[in-house]
């Protein structure tokens, strides 16, 4: 959203965001993503997007790193950081991976 992201518990400019090349999402595509449209500063159907994210993470056995209230807090914090006036349309793109984990080859 206008050059900001939420990464590992922090909101920061995209230019300062770094993901390990060993992250399983980067190396293996092992993760889930969700996109929430933001219209005039208001998340569209955020509760439904959260529930779909939750179902997807359960299906692939990735722990959910926050509850619904935490999800809404992140969305709202990003809208605030993006600034005023709010853009007519923005996208909140969320990707959750297993993170860095040892690779075991038999």
PDB file of C-alpha atoms in Angstrom, residues 1-3 35-44 78-79 82 85-94:
ATOM      1  CA  UNK A   1       0.000   0.000   0.000  1.00  0.00           C
ATOM      2  CA  UNK A   2       1.741   3.090  -1.299  1.00  0.00           C
ATOM      3  CA  UNK A   3       5.145   1.679  -0.644  1.00  0.00           C
ATOM      4  CA  UNK A  35      -5.655  -9.785  -1.187  1.00  0.00           C
ATOM      5  CA  UNK A  36      -8.027  -7.286   0.422  1.00  0.00           C
ATOM      6  CA  UNK A  37      -9.181  -4.337  -1.691  1.00  0.00           C
ATOM      7  CA  UNK A  38      -9.213  -0.979   0.086  1.00  0.00           C
ATOM      8  CA  UNK A  39     -11.727   1.534  -1.275  1.00  0.00           C
ATOM      9  CA  UNK A  40     -11.342   5.153  -0.095  1.00  0.00           C
ATOM     10  CA  UNK A  41      -9.476   3.984   3.000  1.00  0.00           C
ATOM     11  CA  UNK A  42     -12.001   1.269   3.934  1.00  0.00           C
ATOM     12  CA  UNK A  43     -11.103  -2.445   3.746  1.00  0.00           C
ATOM     13  CA  UNK A  44     -13.681  -4.287   1.625  1.00  0.00           C
ATOM     14  CA  UNK A  78      -1.424   0.378   6.945  1.00  0.00           C
ATOM     15  CA  UNK A  79      -4.269   2.621   5.781  1.00  0.00           C
ATOM     16  CA  UNK A  82      -0.408   5.213   3.571  1.00  0.00           C
ATOM     17  CA  UNK A  85      -6.208  11.555   1.396  1.00  0.00           C
ATOM     18  CA  UNK A  86      -6.799   7.835   0.934  1.00  0.00           C
ATOM     19  CA  UNK A  87      -6.402   6.573  -2.599  1.00  0.00           C
ATOM     20  CA  UNK A  88      -9.679   5.627  -4.316  1.00  0.00           C
ATOM     21  CA  UNK A  89      -8.481   2.026  -4.630  1.00  0.00           C
ATOM     22  CA  UNK A  90      -5.564   0.194  -3.047  1.00  0.00           C
ATOM     23  CA  UNK A  91      -4.722  -3.443  -2.443  1.00  0.00           C
ATOM     24  CA  UNK A  92      -3.559  -5.060   0.774  1.00  0.00           C
ATOM     25  CA  UNK A  93      -1.583  -8.103  -0.349  1.00  0.00           C
ATOM     26  CA  UNK A  94      -0.830 -10.561   2.429  1.00  0.00           C
TER      27      UNK A  94
END
